Coordinates of C-alpha atoms in Angstrom, one line a residue:
M1 CA 193.8 -23.2 166.1
S2 CA 190.8 -23.3 168.4
T3 CA 187.2 -23.7 166.9
E4 CA 185.0 -20.6 167.2
L5 CA 182.0 -21.7 169.4
P6 CA 178.4 -20.7 168.6
P7 CA 176.7 -18.2 171.0
V8 CA 174.3 -19.7 173.4
A9 CA 171.0 -18.0 174.5
P10 CA 171.3 -17.2 178.2
E11 CA 168.1 -19.1 179.1
V12 CA 169.6 -22.3 177.6
L13 CA 172.6 -22.2 179.7
A14 CA 170.7 -21.1 182.9
E15 CA 168.4 -24.2 182.4
A16 CA 171.3 -26.6 181.8
V17 CA 173.0 -25.4 185.0
E18 CA 169.9 -25.6 187.0
S19 CA 169.2 -29.2 186.1
L20 CA 172.5 -30.3 187.7
T21 CA 172.8 -31.8 191.1
A22 CA 174.6 -30.0 193.9
R23 CA 177.5 -32.4 193.6
L24 CA 177.8 -31.8 189.8
R25 CA 177.5 -28.0 190.3
K26 CA 180.7 -28.0 192.4
K27 CA 182.5 -29.5 189.5
L28 CA 181.2 -27.3 186.8
D29 CA 183.8 -24.5 186.8
D30 CA 186.7 -27.0 186.4
A31 CA 184.8 -29.0 183.7
T32 CA 184.3 -25.7 181.8
A33 CA 187.8 -24.5 181.8
G34 CA 189.2 -26.7 179.2
C35 CA 186.1 -27.1 176.9
A36 CA 186.9 -24.3 174.3
A37 CA 190.3 -25.7 173.6
A38 CA 188.9 -29.2 173.0
A39 CA 186.1 -28.1 170.7
T40 CA 186.1 -29.5 167.1
G41 CA 184.1 -28.0 164.3
E42 CA 182.2 -30.3 161.9
A43 CA 181.3 -30.2 158.4
D44 CA 177.6 -29.4 159.0
G45 CA 178.4 -26.4 161.1
S46 CA 178.0 -28.1 164.5
V47 CA 180.7 -28.1 167.2
T48 CA 181.5 -31.3 169.1
F49 CA 183.2 -31.7 172.6
R50 CA 184.7 -35.0 173.6
F51 CA 184.7 -35.9 177.3
G52 CA 186.5 -39.2 177.6
E53 CA 185.6 -42.2 175.5
D54 CA 181.8 -42.4 176.0
A55 CA 180.7 -38.8 176.3
V56 CA 180.4 -36.4 173.2
V57 CA 178.5 -33.1 173.4
T58 CA 177.3 -31.7 170.1
L59 CA 176.1 -28.0 169.7
R60 CA 173.9 -27.6 166.6
P61 CA 173.2 -23.8 166.1
G62 CA 170.1 -22.7 164.3
P63 CA 170.0 -20.8 161.0
A64 CA 171.1 -17.6 162.8
G65 CA 174.2 -19.4 164.1
T66 CA 173.0 -19.3 167.8
V67 CA 171.9 -22.1 170.0
T68 CA 168.5 -21.0 171.2
E69 CA 166.8 -24.4 172.2
A70 CA 167.8 -26.9 174.7
G71 CA 167.5 -29.7 172.0
Q72 CA 170.3 -28.0 170.0
A73 CA 172.8 -29.2 172.7
T74 CA 173.0 -33.1 173.1
C75 CA 175.3 -35.4 174.9
T76 CA 175.9 -39.1 174.6
C77 CA 176.4 -39.9 178.1
L78 CA 173.7 -41.7 180.3
L79 CA 172.9 -38.7 182.4
A80 CA 172.0 -36.5 179.5
P81 CA 170.4 -34.0 179.3
R82 CA 171.2 -33.4 183.0
C83 CA 174.9 -34.0 182.7
L84 CA 178.0 -32.0 183.6
H85 CA 179.4 -32.4 180.0
R86 CA 176.4 -30.7 178.3
A87 CA 176.4 -27.8 180.9
A88 CA 180.1 -27.3 180.7
A89 CA 180.0 -27.2 176.8
L90 CA 177.3 -24.5 176.9
G91 CA 179.1 -22.6 179.6
A92 CA 182.4 -22.4 177.5
A93 CA 180.4 -20.9 174.5
P94 CA 179.9 -17.1 174.5
L95 CA 176.5 -15.6 175.5
A96 CA 174.2 -14.7 172.6
D97 CA 172.8 -11.2 172.4
T98 CA 169.1 -10.6 173.2
A99 CA 167.0 -11.7 170.4
P100 CA 165.7 -8.8 168.3
P101 CA 162.0 -8.2 168.0
E102 CA 160.0 -9.7 165.1
P103 CA 160.0 -7.7 161.9
E104 CA 157.0 -5.4 161.1
P105 CA 154.6 -6.4 158.4
A106 CA 155.4 -5.4 154.9
G107 CA 153.0 -2.5 154.9
A108 CA 154.9 -0.8 157.7
A109 CA 155.8 2.8 156.8
G110 CA 159.4 2.5 158.0
T111 CA 161.8 -0.1 159.0
E112 CA 165.4 0.4 159.9
Q113 CA 167.5 -1.7 157.7
T114 CA 170.6 -1.8 159.7
T115 CA 171.5 -3.1 163.2
A116 CA 172.4 0.0 165.3
V117 CA 174.9 0.1 168.1
E118 CA 175.7 3.0 170.3
P119 CA 178.7 4.7 168.8
A120 CA 180.0 5.5 172.3
E121 CA 181.2 1.9 172.6
S122 CA 184.8 1.8 171.8
A123 CA 187.0 -0.9 170.3
A124 CA 188.7 -1.3 173.7
S125 CA 185.7 -1.4 175.8
A126 CA 185.7 -4.5 178.1
E127 CA 182.0 -4.2 178.6
P128 CA 180.3 -5.8 175.6
A129 CA 177.7 -3.8 173.9
E130 CA 174.4 -5.3 173.1
P131 CA 173.3 -4.7 169.6
A132 CA 170.1 -2.8 169.3
E133 CA 167.1 -4.0 167.4
S134 CA 167.1 -4.4 163.7
A135 CA 163.5 -3.6 163.0
A136 CA 161.1 -1.0 164.6
S137 CA 157.7 0.3 163.8
A138 CA 157.1 3.7 162.3
E139 CA 153.6 4.0 163.8
P140 CA 153.2 6.5 166.7
V141 CA 153.6 4.7 170.1
E142 CA 152.1 5.4 173.4
S143 CA 154.0 8.1 175.3
A144 CA 156.3 7.2 178.1
E145 CA 154.3 9.3 180.6
S146 CA 151.2 7.0 180.1
V147 CA 153.1 3.7 180.9
P148 CA 151.0 1.8 183.6
A149 CA 152.2 0.7 187.1
L150 CA 154.5 -2.3 187.3
T151 CA 152.5 -5.6 187.3
A152 CA 153.0 -8.2 190.0
A153 CA 155.0 -10.3 187.5
Q154 CA 157.4 -7.3 186.9
V155 CA 157.9 -6.7 190.5
G156 CA 158.6 -10.5 191.2
A157 CA 161.0 -10.6 188.4
A158 CA 162.9 -7.5 189.7
T159 CA 162.9 -8.9 193.2
A160 CA 164.4 -12.2 191.9
L161 CA 167.0 -10.3 189.9
W162 CA 167.9 -8.2 193.0
H163 CA 168.5 -11.3 195.1
A164 CA 170.6 -12.9 192.3
A165 CA 172.6 -9.7 191.9
A166 CA 173.2 -9.5 195.7
E167 CA 174.5 -13.1 195.9
A168 CA 176.8 -12.4 192.9
L169 CA 178.1 -9.3 194.5
A170 CA 178.7 -11.0 197.9
A171 CA 180.6 -13.8 195.9
G172 CA 182.7 -11.5 193.8
V173 CA 184.7 -12.5 190.9
T174 CA 186.6 -15.1 192.9
A175 CA 183.6 -17.1 193.7
G176 CA 181.3 -15.9 190.8
G177 CA 181.6 -19.1 188.8
A178 CA 179.1 -20.8 186.5
V179 CA 176.5 -21.5 189.2
V180 CA 176.3 -17.8 190.3
Q181 CA 176.2 -16.7 186.6
A182 CA 173.5 -19.1 185.8
E183 CA 171.4 -17.7 188.7
L184 CA 171.9 -14.2 187.2
L185 CA 171.0 -15.6 183.6
R186 CA 167.8 -17.2 184.9
A187 CA 166.7 -14.1 186.6
A188 CA 167.6 -12.0 183.6
H189 CA 165.5 -14.3 181.4
T190 CA 162.6 -13.9 183.9
A191 CA 162.9 -10.1 183.7
R192 CA 162.9 -10.2 179.9
L193 CA 159.6 -12.2 179.8
A194 CA 158.2 -9.7 182.3
G195 CA 159.0 -6.8 180.1
L196 CA 162.1 -5.4 181.9
P197 CA 164.6 -5.1 179.1
R198 CA 166.9 -2.6 180.8
A199 CA 167.3 -4.9 183.9
E200 CA 168.0 -7.9 181.6
A201 CA 170.6 -6.0 179.7
A202 CA 172.3 -5.0 182.9
A203 CA 172.4 -8.5 184.2
L204 CA 173.9 -9.7 180.9
R205 CA 176.6 -7.2 181.2
V206 CA 177.6 -8.4 184.6
V207 CA 177.6 -11.9 183.5
R208 CA 179.9 -11.0 180.6
G209 CA 182.1 -9.0 183.0
L210 CA 182.4 -11.9 185.4
R211 CA 183.5 -14.2 182.6
A212 CA 186.0 -11.8 181.2
A213 CA 187.5 -11.3 184.7
R214 CA 187.7 -15.1 185.6
E215 CA 189.2 -15.8 182.2
R216 CA 191.7 -12.9 182.8
R217 CA 191.1 -11.2 179.3
T218 CA 193.2 -8.3 178.4
A219 CA 190.3 -6.1 177.7
H220 CA 188.7 -6.7 181.2
R221 CA 188.5 -3.6 183.4
L222 CA 187.5 -3.9 187.1
G223 CA 186.1 -0.4 187.0
D224 CA 183.8 -1.3 184.1
L225 CA 182.5 -4.3 186.0
T226 CA 182.0 -2.2 189.2
G227 CA 179.7 0.1 187.1
S228 CA 177.8 -2.8 185.7
F229 CA 177.0 -4.1 189.3
R230 CA 176.0 -0.5 190.3
E231 CA 173.7 -0.3 187.3
L232 CA 172.2 -3.6 188.0
L233 CA 171.6 -3.2 191.6
Y234 CA 170.2 0.1 191.2
T235 CA 167.7 -0.8 188.4
A236 CA 166.6 -4.0 190.1
G237 CA 166.3 -2.4 193.5
V238 CA 164.1 0.5 192.3
L239 CA 161.9 -1.7 190.2
A240 CA 161.5 -4.2 193.0
S241 CA 160.0 -1.4 195.1
G242 CA 157.2 -1.0 192.4
T243 CA 158.4 2.2 190.8
A244 CA 157.2 2.2 187.2
D245 CA 159.9 4.6 185.9
P246 CA 159.9 4.2 182.1
A247 CA 163.6 4.9 182.1
L248 CA 164.2 1.9 184.4
T249 CA 161.9 -0.6 182.6
G250 CA 163.4 0.3 179.3
T251 CA 162.2 -0.5 175.8
S252 CA 162.6 -3.8 174.0
R253 CA 162.3 -2.1 170.6
R254 CA 163.0 1.3 169.3
A255 CA 159.8 2.9 168.1
Y256 CA 160.1 5.2 165.0
T257 CA 157.6 8.0 164.6
Q258 CA 156.7 10.1 161.6
G259 CA 159.1 13.0 161.2
G260 CA 157.6 14.6 158.2
S261 CA 160.0 16.4 155.9
L262 CA 163.5 17.1 157.1
Q263 CA 166.7 18.8 155.7
V264 CA 169.8 17.6 157.4
Q265 CA 173.6 18.4 156.8
G266 CA 176.4 16.0 157.5
L267 CA 178.7 16.7 160.6
C268 CA 181.0 13.8 160.5
R269 CA 181.3 10.0 160.5
E270 CA 182.8 7.7 163.0
P271 CA 183.4 4.0 163.1
V272 CA 181.5 1.7 165.4
L273 CA 183.3 -1.3 166.9
S274 CA 181.8 -3.4 169.8
A275 CA 183.1 -6.1 171.9
T276 CA 180.4 -8.6 170.6
G277 CA 181.7 -8.6 167.0
Y278 CA 179.5 -6.0 165.4
G279 CA 181.2 -3.2 163.4
G280 CA 180.1 -0.3 161.1
V281 CA 179.8 3.4 160.9
V282 CA 177.3 6.1 162.2
T283 CA 177.2 9.5 160.4
H284 CA 176.0 12.3 162.6
L285 CA 173.6 15.0 160.9
L286 CA 172.3 18.4 162.0
A287 CA 169.2 20.2 160.9
P288 CA 169.0 23.8 160.4
D289 CA 167.0 24.3 163.8
G290 CA 169.9 22.4 165.7
S291 CA 168.2 19.1 165.9
R292 CA 170.7 16.2 165.9
Y293 CA 170.1 13.0 163.8
S294 CA 172.2 10.1 162.8
I295 CA 172.2 7.2 160.2
S296 CA 174.1 4.2 161.2
D297 CA 175.1 1.0 159.3
V298 CA 176.4 -1.5 161.9
R299 CA 176.3 -5.3 161.3
P300 CA 178.4 -8.4 162.3
G301 CA 181.8 -8.2 161.0
G302 CA 184.0 -6.6 163.7
L303 CA 187.0 -4.5 162.6
A304 CA 186.8 -5.2 158.9
R305 CA 183.3 -4.1 158.8
A306 CA 184.1 -0.9 160.8
R307 CA 186.9 0.1 158.4
G308 CA 185.0 -0.7 155.3
A309 CA 181.6 0.8 156.2
G310 CA 182.9 4.4 156.1
R311 CA 182.3 4.3 152.2
A312 CA 179.1 2.1 152.3
S313 CA 176.1 3.2 150.5
V314 CA 173.5 5.0 152.6
A315 CA 170.4 2.9 152.8
L316 CA 167.9 5.6 153.0
G317 CA 165.1 6.4 150.7
G318 CA 167.1 5.6 147.5
A319 CA 169.8 8.1 148.2
T320 CA 172.9 7.7 145.9
L321 CA 175.3 8.9 148.7
D322 CA 177.8 6.8 150.6
H323 CA 178.5 7.7 154.2
A324 CA 181.8 9.5 153.3
G325 CA 179.7 11.8 151.0
L326 CA 176.9 12.2 153.5
A327 CA 179.4 13.3 156.2
R328 CA 180.2 16.3 154.0
G329 CA 176.9 16.7 152.1
G330 CA 173.2 16.7 153.1
L331 CA 169.8 15.3 152.5
R332 CA 166.3 16.4 151.9
I333 CA 164.2 13.6 153.4
V334 CA 160.3 13.3 152.7
G335 CA 158.4 10.9 154.9
A336 CA 161.2 10.6 157.4
T337 CA 160.8 8.2 160.4
V338 CA 162.8 9.1 163.5
S339 CA 163.6 7.3 166.7
P340 CA 163.7 8.9 170.0
E341 CA 167.4 8.9 169.9
G342 CA 167.4 10.7 166.6
R343 CA 168.1 7.8 164.4
L344 CA 166.7 8.0 160.9
G345 CA 164.9 4.8 159.8
A346 CA 164.7 3.5 156.2
G347 CA 161.4 2.2 154.8
R348 CA 159.5 2.2 151.6
G349 CA 157.7 5.4 152.4
V350 CA 161.1 7.4 152.9
K351 CA 162.5 9.5 150.0
A352 CA 165.8 11.2 150.1
T353 CA 167.4 13.7 147.8
P354 CA 171.1 14.6 148.1
L355 CA 172.0 18.2 148.9
P356 CA 175.4 20.1 148.6
G357 CA 177.5 20.2 151.7
A358 CA 178.4 23.1 153.9
A359 CA 181.5 24.0 156.0
W360 CA 181.3 23.8 159.8
S361 CA 181.6 27.7 159.8
D362 CA 178.9 28.3 157.3
G363 CA 176.2 25.6 157.8
P364 CA 174.0 24.7 160.8
A365 CA 177.2 23.4 162.6
A366 CA 178.3 27.0 163.3
P367 CA 176.3 27.4 166.7
L368 CA 178.2 24.2 168.0
F369 CA 181.4 26.3 168.0
A370 CA 179.9 29.5 169.2
R371 CA 179.8 28.8 173.1
P372 CA 182.5 27.7 175.3
A373 CA 182.9 24.0 175.9
A374 CA 182.5 24.4 179.6
E375 CA 178.8 25.6 179.0
A376 CA 178.1 22.7 176.7
V377 CA 179.5 20.2 179.2
A378 CA 177.6 21.9 182.0
A379 CA 174.3 21.3 180.2
L380 CA 175.1 17.6 179.5
L381 CA 176.0 17.1 183.2
A382 CA 172.6 18.6 184.1
T383 CA 171.0 15.6 182.5
P384 CA 170.5 12.4 184.3
A385 CA 173.6 10.3 184.5
E386 CA 172.0 7.4 182.7
A387 CA 170.6 9.5 179.9
A388 CA 171.8 8.4 176.5
E389 CA 172.4 12.0 175.4
A390 CA 174.9 12.6 178.1
E391 CA 177.0 9.7 176.7
T392 CA 176.7 10.4 172.9
A393 CA 176.3 14.1 172.5
L394 CA 179.0 15.9 170.4
I395 CA 180.3 19.4 171.3
G396 CA 182.7 21.7 169.5
C397 CA 185.4 24.1 170.4
D398 CA 188.5 25.9 168.9
V399 CA 191.6 25.0 170.8
T400 CA 195.3 25.6 170.7
V401 CA 197.6 22.5 170.9
V402 CA 199.9 22.5 174.0
G403 CA 201.7 19.3 173.8
A404 CA 201.6 15.6 174.6
A405 CA 201.5 14.4 178.2
G406 CA 201.5 10.7 178.8
D407 CA 198.8 9.0 176.8
H408 CA 196.8 12.1 175.9
L409 CA 197.1 15.4 174.1
L410 CA 196.9 18.7 176.1
V411 CA 195.2 21.6 174.5
R412 CA 193.7 24.9 175.7
E413 CA 190.4 26.4 174.4
A414 CA 190.4 29.7 172.7
V415 CA 188.6 31.5 175.4
S416 CA 189.7 33.6 178.4
H417 CA 190.9 31.8 181.5
A418 CA 190.2 28.3 179.8
P419 CA 191.4 25.2 181.5
L420 CA 193.8 22.7 179.9
L421 CA 191.8 19.9 178.1
R422 CA 192.8 16.5 177.6
L423 CA 192.2 14.9 174.2
L424 CA 192.0 11.1 174.1
P425 CA 191.3 8.7 171.1
A426 CA 187.6 8.3 170.5
H427 CA 188.4 4.6 169.5
P428 CA 191.8 3.5 170.6
H429 CA 192.0 0.3 168.7
P430 CA 195.4 0.3 166.9
E431 CA 194.0 -0.5 163.5
L432 CA 191.9 2.7 163.5
P433 CA 193.8 6.0 162.9
H434 CA 192.5 8.0 166.0
T435 CA 195.6 7.4 167.9
E436 CA 198.0 8.1 165.1
N437 CA 196.3 11.3 164.1
L438 CA 196.4 12.7 167.7
R439 CA 200.1 11.7 167.9
R440 CA 200.8 13.8 164.8
I441 CA 198.8 16.7 165.9
A442 CA 200.8 16.7 169.1
S443 CA 204.0 17.3 167.2
Y444 CA 202.8 20.8 166.2
P445 CA 202.6 22.9 169.4
G446 CA 200.7 26.1 169.0
L447 CA 198.5 24.7 166.2
R448 CA 195.0 26.2 166.1
L449 CA 192.5 23.6 165.7
R450 CA 188.7 23.2 165.5
V451 CA 187.6 20.1 167.4
L452 CA 184.3 18.2 167.2
G453 CA 184.2 15.4 169.9
R454 CA 182.4 13.6 172.7
P455 CA 183.2 14.7 176.3
D456 CA 184.3 11.9 178.6
L457 CA 182.2 12.5 181.6
D458 CA 184.2 9.9 183.6
R459 CA 187.4 11.9 183.3
A460 CA 188.6 15.4 184.3
A461 CA 188.3 17.8 181.4
T462 CA 188.6 15.1 178.8
L463 CA 187.3 15.3 175.2
R464 CA 187.4 12.4 172.6
P465 CA 187.6 14.0 169.3
V466 CA 185.7 12.5 166.4
A467 CA 186.7 15.1 163.6
V468 CA 189.0 18.1 163.3
G469 CA 189.3 21.0 161.0
P470 CA 191.1 24.5 160.6
V471 CA 190.1 27.4 162.6
P472 CA 188.8 30.2 160.3
G473 CA 191.1 33.1 160.0
A474 CA 194.0 31.5 161.8
Q475 CA 197.4 31.4 160.2
Y476 CA 198.9 28.4 161.9
T477 CA 196.2 25.8 161.4
L478 CA 195.3 22.8 159.4
R479 CA 195.5 22.9 155.5
L480 CA 193.0 20.4 154.3
P481 CA 192.0 19.6 150.8
G482 CA 189.1 21.6 149.4
E483 CA 187.0 18.5 148.8
W484 CA 187.1 17.8 152.5
L485 CA 185.0 20.9 153.3
G486 CA 187.2 21.9 156.1
R487 CA 187.1 18.8 158.3
A488 CA 188.8 15.5 158.7
D489 CA 187.1 12.4 160.2
L490 CA 189.7 11.0 162.6
G491 CA 188.4 7.5 162.3
Y492 CA 188.8 7.2 158.6
E493 CA 191.1 10.0 157.3
R494 CA 194.9 9.9 158.1
L495 CA 196.4 13.4 158.5
Q496 CA 199.7 13.7 156.6
G497 CA 202.5 16.3 156.6
E498 CA 200.9 18.1 153.8
H499 CA 197.8 18.8 155.9
F500 CA 199.8 20.8 158.5
P501 CA 201.4 24.3 158.1
P502 CA 205.1 24.6 157.1
P503 CA 207.6 24.8 159.9
D504 CA 208.5 28.4 159.3
A505 CA 204.9 29.3 160.1
A506 CA 205.4 28.0 163.7
A507 CA 207.6 30.9 164.8
A508 CA 204.8 33.4 164.4
A509 CA 202.4 31.3 166.5
A510 CA 205.0 30.1 169.1
G511 CA 203.5 32.4 171.9
E512 CA 199.9 31.2 171.4
A513 CA 200.2 28.0 173.3
G514 CA 203.1 28.9 175.7
P515 CA 205.6 26.4 176.9
V516 CA 204.9 22.7 176.8
P517 CA 204.2 21.8 180.4
A518 CA 206.5 19.5 182.3
A519 CA 203.6 18.0 184.2
D520 CA 200.1 17.2 183.4
A521 CA 197.0 19.4 183.8
P522 CA 195.4 19.5 187.2
D523 CA 193.0 16.7 187.9
P524 CA 190.7 17.3 190.8
L525 CA 189.2 13.9 190.4
A526 CA 192.7 12.1 190.7
D527 CA 193.8 14.5 193.5
A528 CA 190.6 13.9 195.6
P529 CA 190.8 11.0 198.2
L530 CA 187.7 9.4 196.6
W531 CA 190.0 6.7 195.2
R532 CA 189.8 5.2 198.6
V533 CA 186.0 4.4 198.2
R534 CA 186.6 3.3 194.7
R535 CA 189.3 0.9 195.8
L536 CA 186.9 -0.5 198.5
L537 CA 184.0 -1.0 196.0
E538 CA 186.3 -2.7 193.5
T539 CA 187.7 -4.9 196.2
G540 CA 184.3 -6.1 196.9
V541 CA 183.6 -6.9 193.2
A542 CA 186.9 -8.7 193.0
G543 CA 187.0 -10.6 196.1
G544 CA 183.4 -10.5 197.3
R545 CA 182.1 -9.7 200.8
R546 CA 185.0 -11.4 202.6
A547 CA 187.5 -9.1 201.1
V548 CA 185.5 -6.0 202.1
A549 CA 185.2 -7.4 205.6
E550 CA 188.9 -7.3 206.0
A551 CA 188.8 -3.4 206.0
A552 CA 186.6 -3.4 209.0
R553 CA 189.2 -5.1 211.3
G554 CA 192.0 -3.3 213.2
T555 CA 192.8 0.2 212.5
A556 CA 192.7 -0.1 208.7
A557 CA 189.4 1.7 208.5
Q558 CA 190.5 4.8 210.5
A559 CA 193.7 5.0 208.4
A560 CA 191.8 4.6 205.2
Y561 CA 188.9 7.0 205.8
G562 CA 190.6 9.6 207.8
P563 CA 191.8 11.5 204.7
L564 CA 188.2 11.5 203.5
R565 CA 187.0 13.2 206.5
R566 CA 189.9 15.8 206.5
A567 CA 188.9 16.7 202.9
G568 CA 185.3 17.3 204.0
L569 CA 184.0 14.2 202.2
T570 CA 182.3 13.0 205.4
A571 CA 179.5 11.2 203.7
A572 CA 181.8 9.2 201.5
A573 CA 183.7 8.2 204.7
D574 CA 180.4 7.3 206.6
L575 CA 179.2 5.1 203.7
A576 CA 182.5 3.4 203.3
T577 CA 182.7 2.7 207.1
A578 CA 179.1 1.3 207.0
L579 CA 179.9 -1.0 204.2
A580 CA 182.9 -2.5 205.7
A581 CA 180.9 -2.9 209.0
E582 CA 178.1 -4.5 207.1
A583 CA 180.4 -6.8 205.2
D584 CA 181.9 -8.0 208.6
R585 CA 178.5 -8.6 210.2
R586 CA 178.5 -12.2 211.5
P587 CA 175.3 -12.9 213.3
R588 CA 174.9 -16.0 215.5
D589 CA 171.7 -18.1 216.2
A590 CA 170.5 -19.1 219.6
F591 CA 173.1 -21.6 220.0
G592 CA 176.0 -19.4 219.3
R593 CA 176.6 -20.9 215.9
L594 CA 177.6 -18.6 212.9
A595 CA 174.7 -17.9 210.6
D596 CA 175.3 -16.6 207.1
P597 CA 173.6 -13.2 206.8
S598 CA 171.4 -12.3 204.0
P599 CA 173.3 -10.5 201.2
D600 CA 170.5 -7.8 200.9
G601 CA 172.0 -5.6 203.7
Y602 CA 175.4 -5.8 202.2
A603 CA 174.2 -5.1 198.7
W604 CA 172.3 -2.0 199.8
A605 CA 175.3 -0.7 201.7
W606 CA 177.6 -1.3 198.6
L607 CA 174.9 0.4 196.3
A608 CA 174.6 3.4 198.5
A609 CA 178.4 3.9 198.5
A610 CA 178.7 3.3 194.9
T611 CA 175.9 5.8 194.0
H612 CA 177.4 8.5 196.3
L613 CA 180.8 7.9 194.7
A614 CA 179.4 8.3 191.2
A615 CA 177.7 11.5 192.1
A616 CA 180.7 12.9 193.9
E617 CA 183.1 12.1 190.9
R618 CA 180.5 13.6 188.5
S619 CA 180.6 17.0 190.5
L620 CA 184.5 16.9 190.3
V621 CA 184.4 16.3 186.5
A622 CA 182.0 19.3 186.3
A623 CA 184.5 21.4 188.2
S624 CA 187.3 20.3 186.0
W625 CA 185.7 22.1 183.0
T626 CA 185.7 25.6 184.7
A627 CA 188.7 27.7 185.5
T628 CA 189.8 30.3 187.8
P629 CA 190.7 33.9 186.6
D630 CA 194.3 32.8 186.5
G631 CA 193.5 29.9 184.2
A632 CA 194.0 27.1 186.8
T633 CA 191.6 24.4 187.6
P634 CA 189.7 25.1 190.8
A635 CA 190.2 22.8 193.7
A636 CA 187.7 20.1 194.5
P637 CA 184.6 21.3 196.4

């Protein structure tokens, strides 16, 4: 059984690699490969690595279980601390998350008592989620519009990060070893010190993605790593130009402001499980005016923590509710503190009193199901692509079950000329009941269902349900216990046979859904030839610049991008052609010798094609939510 290695701060690893000579750097990847299997845990909590007879590396994590200082990693060889053994051991350990800010003084009005993670991160996500801050001030903070221009240090840090990202992109996964990763980590640490937390987080995601790809982890997805590169290059490139956009600089701490008195009703709860070992629950709340709030309880613990937190006590103002009760109840809060994302903070000045719950059809949740899902998704797609609201917002709709198709469930919304929608598990981890619940629902064609879920803006007409309930007034619908208040949290409750209508009731509703389709619903995103551009971009991430250059030779480019032009996607074809040409550019010096070109031009060409592809795919996703008068999904524009 292998020993669990302590996380290592990115700057410690970057410093260790930087101190190596050029000769030792060439050997670093091979030396790192077998370190994890040879690690041995000691009684005092340290971890040792033995390299031959004379070299023993010892990692002594601090009280938080993380190696945060160079002195916590030692080696007994003569070259220490600038030795290959020490750098290899540090490189084999997982990267630590960004350190949270210092807690506020005891007199602060509100401090969030739990570590929050975005609920959109699923259990199967290959892109690790950075846990958010564990403490935040409740004092009013300076508005985003008043942020001053970028300083020279910030512009310099962004420029350095851009160059490191461009080098990593040109190298690709195949050549993106420990040295390339260390350059990114060094630039990310500089960005953090300069006050650019979003750029730092993007760089850490890229490094983790490169590690997952090189180690061939089962959770790795090349598409996720491609998206991480696009985010990093875009953020660093714009910041390097001197643009002081608060959305690009990011915030290193979540500021909580006074929200006064609030009255909120529970919508649902869902488990949170991140790839960095955090687990817990987030309960979604709604105010009478439609404002959305949430209370989360996310801490280290992984799957066990996510499963058990559904009935954990709510740490807010002395409330005597657990998350299960709050999801079907309410709170009256005095002295509330609220983050910009709508998270409610817990502090000594906050007082909360439980309120009786309300059904979806009677409480403030009723307007969520009053408008078609297409209108709600159109409003989300109108927000910037990087906005957090577009990734975490919940929408509601009444649907009729059509049947299973592949790995998803087909439903049709109960409005005229509505397209077929796909339901996918919100959290596909096999130990969570989302997948099992959808599989059971799929066995009841014609079932009327009220769904509350999160639209997947990367897929055509796809909804990831968080909770379901019966449709008021429908005969062939769910029959849930009265204490459930008309909804079931798919991440915590398992639907049983008694929750469904009897088989004899199906005949009366057989015509509602129509026949189960033999084929899947139309997918304009899959039918469009944009996959050719996506494949080129992912080829560059996997194989580097040399792999993209192969597409520029011979007649391959004409054969690949001709379908794009015939489909009217001329901009995508031009950008892909320009990317392949830039990748194959081989300038020569005055003596005719090949000179390696700067990766900046190639990185800009790759970013232009990736940005255009993301915008084009977003427009196709928007089109998939609308329908023609005959109910078919319209063709791609």
